[in-house]
Structure formats: structure tokens, C-alpha cells
Amino acid sequence: LKIEGSTNLSAGLLDGIAQIRASTFKDRPCSILLLTDGGATDGITNADQLAKRMHEELQRVPNSVTVHTFGLGAGHSATFLR
């Protein structure tokens, strides 16, 4: 992780899915905890497009995956995180 002044929610989410896909624990349910203090300003910034991409990527994962989102501070978009 590195601080660059923007929020790339899609990169964090898609990297989490890739980590699960690469895991050797194919028979266990998994969770992704996505924490943010801002709105999506880099990467996929449209909520519908990100949801579509997330669902496409999750179809490629043999595990059952639950995504939990957490917005911290006044700068995050609760609507986007739904």
C-alpha cells in the first residue's frame, strides 16, 4: 500500500478477489474487508460498473466470498459502498 492522494476502491477490491483466487484454501468461505476514507477517485469510479466487474471476477473464484465495506470519516460515499 502507498499513499498517493486518491482512492482506488476498484484496485483494492479486485486485488482482494485475486488473492482469494490464488489461495490454496479452495474449499473455505472467504471475506473481503474493504475500508475507505474517501470516494472512488481512481480506477473504476462508477458504482454500477464496479459492481458488474466484481460479480464477473467473483464468478471465477471457487470459494464462497462475502464482501464487507466500511466507510471511515466524512469523506466516504456510503451510497457507493452499497
Short mmCIF file of C-alpha atoms in Angstrom, two decimals, residues 9-42:
data_model
loop_
_atom_site.label_atom_id
_atom_site.label_comp_id
_atom_site.label_asym_id
_atom_site.label_seq_id
_atom_site.Cartn_x
_atom_site.Cartn_y
_atom_site.Cartn_z
CA LEU A 9 -11.51 1.22 -4.43
CA SER A 10 -11.62 -0.99 -7.51
CA ALA A 11 -7.93 -1.89 -7.26
CA GLY A 12 -8.29 -2.84 -3.60
CA LEU A 13 -11.40 -4.90 -4.22
CA LEU A 14 -10.11 -6.65 -7.33
CA ASP A 15 -6.76 -7.36 -5.66
CA GLY A 16 -8.61 -8.92 -2.73
CA ILE A 17 -10.53 -11.17 -5.12
CA ALA A 18 -7.27 -12.11 -6.88
CA GLN A 19 -5.69 -13.00 -3.53
CA ILE A 20 -8.58 -15.35 -2.76
CA ARG A 21 -8.39 -16.88 -6.26
CA ALA A 22 -4.67 -17.57 -5.71
CA SER A 23 -5.25 -19.08 -2.28
CA THR A 24 -4.69 -22.78 -1.69
CA PHE A 25 -7.81 -22.91 0.53
CA LYS A 26 -10.34 -23.56 -2.25
CA ASP A 27 -12.94 -25.19 -0.01
CA ARG A 28 -13.29 -22.44 2.61
CA PRO A 29 -15.60 -19.44 2.63
CA CYS A 30 -13.74 -16.14 2.48
CA SER A 31 -14.41 -12.50 3.25
CA ILE A 32 -13.06 -9.27 1.86
CA LEU A 33 -13.00 -6.26 4.17
CA LEU A 34 -12.88 -3.09 2.08
CA LEU A 35 -12.11 0.02 4.14
CA THR A 36 -12.04 3.54 2.74
CA ASP A 37 -11.95 7.12 3.92
CA GLY A 38 -12.98 8.60 0.58
CA GLY A 39 -14.98 8.19 -2.58
CA ALA A 40 -13.65 6.32 -5.60
CA THR A 41 -11.47 8.85 -7.43
CA ASP A 42 -9.18 6.49 -9.37
#
